[in-house]
Coordinates of C-alpha atoms in Angstrom, one line a residue:
M1 CA 0.0 0.0 0.0
E2 CA 1.3 3.4 -0.9
T3 CA 0.4 6.6 0.8
N4 CA 0.5 10.0 -1.0
L5 CA 2.0 13.0 0.8
H6 CA -1.3 14.7 1.5
T7 CA -2.6 11.6 3.3
A8 CA 0.7 11.1 5.2
H9 CA 0.5 14.7 6.4
E10 CA -3.1 14.2 7.5
I11 CA -2.2 11.0 9.5
L12 CA 0.7 12.8 11.1
A13 CA -1.3 15.9 11.9
D14 CA -4.0 13.7 13.6
F15 CA -1.3 11.9 15.7
L16 CA 0.3 15.2 16.8
E17 CA -3.1 16.8 17.6
T18 CA -4.1 13.7 19.7
W19 CA -0.8 13.3 21.4
D20 CA 0.3 16.9 22.0
D21 CA 2.1 18.2 25.0
D22 CA -0.9 18.2 27.3
A23 CA -1.8 14.6 26.3
L24 CA 1.7 13.4 26.9
R25 CA 2.0 15.1 30.2
D26 CA -1.4 13.7 31.4
M27 CA -0.9 10.2 29.9
T28 CA -1.8 7.4 32.3
L29 CA -0.8 3.7 32.0
P30 CA -4.2 2.8 30.5
D31 CA -3.8 5.7 28.0
Y32 CA -0.4 4.3 27.1
V33 CA -1.3 0.7 26.5
G34 CA -4.4 -1.4 27.1
I35 CA -6.5 -4.3 25.8
G36 CA -9.6 -3.3 23.8
R37 CA -8.7 0.4 23.3
K38 CA -7.9 1.7 19.9
D39 CA -6.9 5.2 21.1
T40 CA -3.9 4.3 23.3
F41 CA -0.5 5.8 22.6
V42 CA 1.0 2.5 21.4
Q43 CA -2.0 1.9 19.1
Y44 CA -1.3 5.3 17.4
V45 CA 2.4 4.7 17.1
E46 CA 2.1 1.1 15.8
N47 CA -1.2 1.0 13.9
K48 CA -2.8 4.4 13.2
T49 CA 0.5 5.8 11.9
K50 CA 1.5 2.5 10.1
P51 CA 1.4 4.1 6.6
L52 CA 4.2 6.5 7.8
G53 CA 6.5 3.6 8.6
S54 CA 5.9 0.1 10.1
I55 CA 7.1 -1.3 13.4
G56 CA 5.3 -4.6 13.0
G57 CA 6.9 -8.0 13.5
M58 CA 7.8 -7.9 17.2
D59 CA 5.8 -8.8 20.3
S60 CA 4.4 -6.3 22.8
S61 CA 7.6 -6.3 24.9
K62 CA 8.8 -3.5 22.5
F63 CA 6.4 -1.1 24.4
G64 CA 8.2 -1.8 27.8
I65 CA 5.0 -2.8 29.5
W66 CA 1.8 -4.3 28.2
E67 CA -1.6 -5.6 29.4
R68 CA -2.1 -9.4 29.1
R69 CA -5.3 -10.5 27.4
D70 CA -5.5 -13.4 29.8
P71 CA -4.4 -12.2 33.3
S72 CA -4.0 -15.9 34.4
H73 CA -1.4 -16.5 31.8
Q74 CA 1.9 -15.5 33.1
P75 CA 4.8 -16.0 30.7
G76 CA 7.9 -17.1 32.6
R77 CA 10.4 -14.8 30.9
F78 CA 8.6 -11.7 32.0
A79 CA 7.7 -10.1 35.3
N80 CA 4.0 -10.4 35.8
V81 CA 2.0 -8.4 38.3
G82 CA -1.7 -8.2 38.1
K83 CA -2.7 -7.9 34.4
Y84 CA 0.6 -6.3 33.3
S85 CA 3.9 -7.7 32.2
W86 CA 7.3 -6.2 31.5
P87 CA 10.8 -7.5 30.9
R88 CA 12.5 -9.0 34.0
R89 CA 15.6 -6.9 33.3
L90 CA 13.8 -3.8 34.5
P91 CA 14.4 -3.1 38.3
F92 CA 10.7 -2.3 39.1
A93 CA 8.2 -4.0 41.4
T94 CA 5.0 -2.5 40.2
A95 CA 3.4 -1.6 36.9
A96 CA 3.1 2.0 38.1
E97 CA 6.9 2.2 38.6
V98 CA 7.6 0.8 35.1
F99 CA 5.2 3.2 33.4
A100 CA 6.6 6.2 35.3
A101 CA 10.1 5.3 33.9
I102 CA 8.7 4.7 30.4
K103 CA 6.9 8.1 30.5
T104 CA 10.0 9.9 31.5
E105 CA 11.9 8.2 28.7
L106 CA 9.2 9.1 26.2
L107 CA 9.2 12.7 27.2
S108 CA 12.9 12.8 26.8
I109 CA 12.7 11.3 23.3
V110 CA 10.0 13.7 22.2
A111 CA 12.0 16.7 23.5
A112 CA 15.2 15.5 21.7
A113 CA 13.3 14.9 18.4
R114 CA 11.7 18.3 18.5
T115 CA 15.0 20.1 19.0
G116 CA 17.1 17.9 16.7
N117 CA 19.2 16.5 19.5
F118 CA 18.8 13.0 18.0
A119 CA 22.1 11.5 19.3
V120 CA 20.7 11.2 22.9
I121 CA 17.9 8.9 21.6
D122 CA 20.5 6.2 21.1
R123 CA 21.3 6.1 24.8
P124 CA 20.3 2.8 26.5
G125 CA 16.9 2.8 28.2
I126 CA 13.7 0.8 28.7
L127 CA 12.4 1.1 25.2
V128 CA 13.9 -0.8 22.2
D129 CA 15.3 1.1 19.2
F130 CA 12.4 -0.2 17.0
F131 CA 9.8 1.7 19.0
K132 CA 11.6 4.7 20.3
W133 CA 12.9 5.8 16.8
K134 CA 9.3 5.6 15.5
V135 CA 8.3 7.9 18.3
A136 CA 11.2 10.2 17.5
F137 CA 10.2 10.2 13.8
L138 CA 6.7 11.3 14.6
Y139 CA 7.9 14.3 16.6
S140 CA 10.8 15.2 14.3
N141 CA 9.0 17.4 11.8
E142 CA 9.8 14.8 9.2
R143 CA 13.6 15.3 9.6
L144 CA 14.2 11.5 10.2
I145 CA 13.8 8.9 7.5
P146 CA 10.9 6.5 8.4
I147 CA 12.8 3.2 8.5
F148 CA 13.0 1.5 11.9
S149 CA 13.9 -2.2 11.6
R150 CA 17.4 -2.7 12.8
D151 CA 18.0 -5.4 10.1
V152 CA 16.8 -3.1 7.4
L153 CA 18.9 -0.2 8.7
A154 CA 21.9 -2.5 8.9
G155 CA 21.4 -3.4 5.2
I156 CA 21.2 0.3 4.3
A157 CA 24.3 1.1 6.4
Q158 CA 26.2 -1.6 4.6
G159 CA 25.0 -0.3 1.2
L160 CA 26.0 3.2 2.1
G161 CA 29.5 2.0 3.1
L162 CA 29.4 3.1 6.7
P163 CA 32.4 1.8 8.7
G164 CA 32.0 -0.8 11.5
N165 CA 29.5 -3.6 12.1
P166 CA 26.3 -2.4 10.5
K167 CA 24.2 -4.2 13.1
K168 CA 25.9 -2.5 16.0
L169 CA 26.1 1.1 14.7
P170 CA 24.1 3.7 16.6
V171 CA 20.8 4.3 14.8
W172 CA 21.6 8.1 14.6
D173 CA 24.8 7.3 12.7
I174 CA 22.7 5.5 10.1
Q175 CA 20.0 8.2 10.1
Q176 CA 22.6 10.9 9.6
A177 CA 24.0 9.1 6.6
M178 CA 20.5 8.7 5.1
V179 CA 19.6 12.3 5.8
A180 CA 22.9 13.5 4.2
G181 CA 22.0 11.6 1.0
K182 CA 18.3 12.7 0.6
P183 CA 17.9 14.2 -2.9
F184 CA 16.3 17.5 -3.4
G185 CA 12.7 17.1 -4.7
M186 CA 12.2 13.7 -3.1
N187 CA 10.1 13.6 0.1
I188 CA 11.1 11.4 3.0
Y189 CA 8.5 8.7 2.2
Q190 CA 9.7 8.4 -1.4
Y191 CA 13.3 8.4 -0.2
A192 CA 12.6 5.6 2.3
R193 CA 11.2 3.5 -0.6
H194 CA 14.1 4.4 -2.8
L195 CA 16.6 3.2 -0.1
L196 CA 14.6 -0.1 0.4
D197 CA 14.7 -0.7 -3.4
R198 CA 18.3 0.3 -3.9
Y199 CA 20.1 -1.9 -1.4
P200 CA 19.6 -5.7 -1.7
S201 CA 20.4 -6.5 1.9
A202 CA 17.7 -4.1 3.0
R203 CA 15.3 -5.2 0.3
Q204 CA 15.2 -8.7 1.8
R205 CA 13.3 -7.2 4.8
K206 CA 11.3 -4.7 2.7
H207 CA 8.0 -6.5 3.6
D208 CA 8.3 -4.9 7.1
H209 CA 7.6 -1.6 5.4
D210 CA 4.9 -2.5 2.9
Q211 CA 2.6 0.0 4.5
Q212 CA 5.2 2.8 4.3
G213 CA 4.0 5.9 2.4
T214 CA 5.9 7.1 -0.6
G215 CA 4.3 10.5 -1.1
Q216 CA 3.4 12.4 -4.4
T217 CA 2.6 15.6 -2.9
G218 CA -8.8 38.3 -0.2
R219 CA -6.2 41.1 -0.9
R220 CA -2.9 41.2 0.9
R221 CA -1.8 44.2 2.9
N222 CA 1.7 45.5 2.3
T223 CA 2.3 47.3 5.5
R224 CA 2.3 46.2 9.2
K225 CA 3.8 47.5 12.4
A226 CA 6.7 45.6 13.8
S227 CA 5.9 43.1 16.6
T228 CA 7.5 43.1 20.0
G229 CA 7.6 39.4 20.5
K230 CA 6.3 35.9 19.4
N231 CA 4.4 33.2 21.2
T232 CA 6.6 30.1 21.4
G233 CA 4.1 27.9 23.1
T234 CA 2.2 25.0 21.6
L235 CA -0.7 25.5 19.2
S236 CA -2.6 22.5 17.7
R237 CA -4.1 22.9 14.3
K238 CA -5.2 20.1 11.9
G239 CA -4.7 20.6 8.2
T240 CA -2.7 19.4 5.3
G241 CA 0.7 20.6 6.6
P242 CA 3.3 18.0 7.7
T243 CA 2.8 18.5 11.4
T244 CA 0.5 19.9 14.0
V245 CA 1.7 23.5 14.3
N246 CA 3.9 23.7 17.4
Q247 CA 5.3 27.2 16.9
E248 CA 8.7 25.8 15.9
H249 CA 8.9 28.7 13.4
N250 CA 8.4 31.2 16.3
R251 CA 11.0 29.5 18.4
L252 CA 13.6 29.7 15.6
Q253 CA 12.6 33.3 14.8
E254 CA 13.3 34.3 18.4
I255 CA 16.6 32.6 18.4
L256 CA 17.6 34.3 15.2
R257 CA 16.3 37.7 16.4
A258 CA 18.5 37.5 19.6
R259 CA 21.5 36.6 17.5
L260 CA 21.0 39.5 15.0
E261 CA 20.3 42.0 17.8
A262 CA 23.6 41.0 19.4
Q263 CA 25.4 41.5 16.1
Y264 CA 23.7 44.7 14.8
G265 CA 22.0 46.2 17.8
K266 CA 18.4 46.0 18.9
D267 CA 17.3 49.2 17.2
N268 CA 18.4 47.8 13.8
V269 CA 16.5 44.6 14.0
L270 CA 12.7 44.7 13.2
L271 CA 10.4 41.7 13.8
E272 CA 7.7 41.2 11.2
H273 CA 7.9 44.8 9.8
N274 CA 5.8 44.8 6.6
Y275 CA 5.4 41.0 7.1
V276 CA 9.1 40.3 6.8
D277 CA 10.1 37.8 9.5
L278 CA 13.2 39.8 10.4
K279 CA 14.6 42.9 8.8
V280 CA 18.1 44.1 9.6
R281 CA 19.1 47.7 8.8
T282 CA 22.8 47.9 7.8
P283 CA 24.8 50.8 6.3
E284 CA 24.6 49.1 2.9
G285 CA 20.8 48.6 3.1
N286 CA 18.2 46.2 4.5
V287 CA 18.8 42.5 4.8
L288 CA 15.5 40.6 4.9
Y289 CA 15.3 37.2 6.7
E290 CA 12.6 34.6 6.1
V291 CA 12.4 31.9 8.7
K292 CA 11.2 28.4 7.8
S293 CA 10.9 25.3 10.0
A294 CA 10.9 22.6 7.3
A295 CA 13.2 19.7 8.0
Y296 CA 15.5 20.2 5.0
A297 CA 17.2 23.3 3.7
S298 CA 16.0 22.9 0.2
D299 CA 12.4 22.7 1.4
C300 CA 12.9 25.9 3.4
V301 CA 14.2 27.7 0.3
E302 CA 11.5 26.4 -1.9
E303 CA 8.8 27.5 0.6
A304 CA 10.4 30.9 1.1
L305 CA 11.5 31.9 -2.4
G306 CA 8.3 33.6 -3.5
Q307 CA 7.9 35.4 -0.2
V308 CA 11.4 36.8 -0.1
L309 CA 11.2 38.0 -3.7
R310 CA 7.9 39.7 -2.9
Y311 CA 9.5 41.4 0.1
A312 CA 12.4 42.6 -2.1
F313 CA 9.9 44.0 -4.6
H314 CA 8.2 46.0 -1.8
H315 CA 11.6 47.2 -0.6
R316 CA 12.9 48.3 -4.0
T317 CA 12.9 52.1 -3.6
G318 CA 14.8 54.6 -1.6
Q319 CA 16.0 53.9 1.9
E320 CA 13.9 50.7 2.0
D321 CA 16.0 48.9 -0.7
A322 CA 16.8 45.3 0.1
V323 CA 20.4 44.5 -0.5
A324 CA 20.3 40.8 0.5
L325 CA 17.7 38.1 1.1
V326 CA 18.4 35.3 3.6
V327 CA 16.3 32.1 4.2
A328 CA 16.9 30.8 7.7
G329 CA 16.1 27.2 8.6
K330 CA 16.8 24.9 11.4
F331 CA 19.3 22.5 9.9
P332 CA 22.4 22.9 7.7
P333 CA 22.0 21.8 4.0
N334 CA 23.1 18.4 2.8
E335 CA 24.9 18.0 -0.5
S336 CA 21.8 18.0 -2.6
D337 CA 20.3 21.0 -0.7
S338 CA 23.6 22.9 -1.3
A339 CA 23.4 22.2 -5.1
Y340 CA 19.9 23.5 -5.2
I341 CA 20.7 26.6 -3.2
A342 CA 23.7 27.4 -5.4
F343 CA 21.4 27.1 -8.5
V344 CA 18.9 29.5 -7.0
T345 CA 21.6 31.9 -6.0
G346 CA 22.9 31.9 -9.5
Q347 CA 19.6 32.8 -11.0
L348 CA 19.0 36.0 -8.9
N349 CA 20.5 39.4 -9.3
I350 CA 20.3 40.1 -5.6
R351 CA 22.4 38.6 -2.9
F352 CA 20.7 35.5 -1.6
S353 CA 21.8 32.9 0.9
Y354 CA 20.6 30.2 3.3
M355 CA 21.6 30.0 6.9
A356 CA 21.1 27.3 9.6
I357 CA 19.8 28.7 12.8
E358 CA 20.8 25.8 15.0

């Protein structure tokens, strides 16, 4: 089954609206996992978001704790208390203790995924790689590549020529290599399918990912007073965009504003003046910054290009001339991104660049 990009974004938006910050903070053990409920966290991660990347093919121990359908059946290789079971390696006496530790780990994974601090997700914990990297993907703003099977990742690592035993490499090392090779114009679902098709050792386990999506994908006012600040809290909104809107754009905008104010002085940096995300007044003229929160630099440029050219058009006379346009995104460009940005730069007769904020 193939999922187009619009459908993938709707599935992801539904997940992020259902399991937003409030839901994660208030999540109880029955909300996390339970027999007969289709709205638990693990149901969403494993089944409702399956078209975004499969984590099938492993028993419920991947969730860290689970409810047994038959409480009288107590498998010997697990700790069994009441109706719940968990791996014996965990040093906990009650289901509540196990869940508290899992919830803490999940919140840490979500925070790391949102900020791009992916390396910490590889640290040993309660949850297995298979599950925690699917969770990380769902909160990563589509930065990660949706392939989670360790065997499949090992096949791709071998195909990409990564040094070391491919089955023992940190997942983030493999993800970094995949991210670095993502071509411009190919969304992450298409790219995941491309990787599975390209490397024979990964292709042997491609059936684990058969549900993986491949993707296909009034008058405006020209003046506005500058703002004094931005809301960086969480805002849920369903739609066709890739994620529930969590104000990542505003967070990045505030980081960039602080950096520019430190460099040019607070009086020379304007926030959202005439709809420009950030305008910097320099002796040579105005430098206009457009902030984008897309996961890849080329996507940021593609989304911003029309906007920054319109801004330059409205700043084309007198003291309002724009001397440079800058698209600012979260991550640095990979090789394919850089080639696209160089092409765009060469087509324009105004200084144009991309910068990574973090």
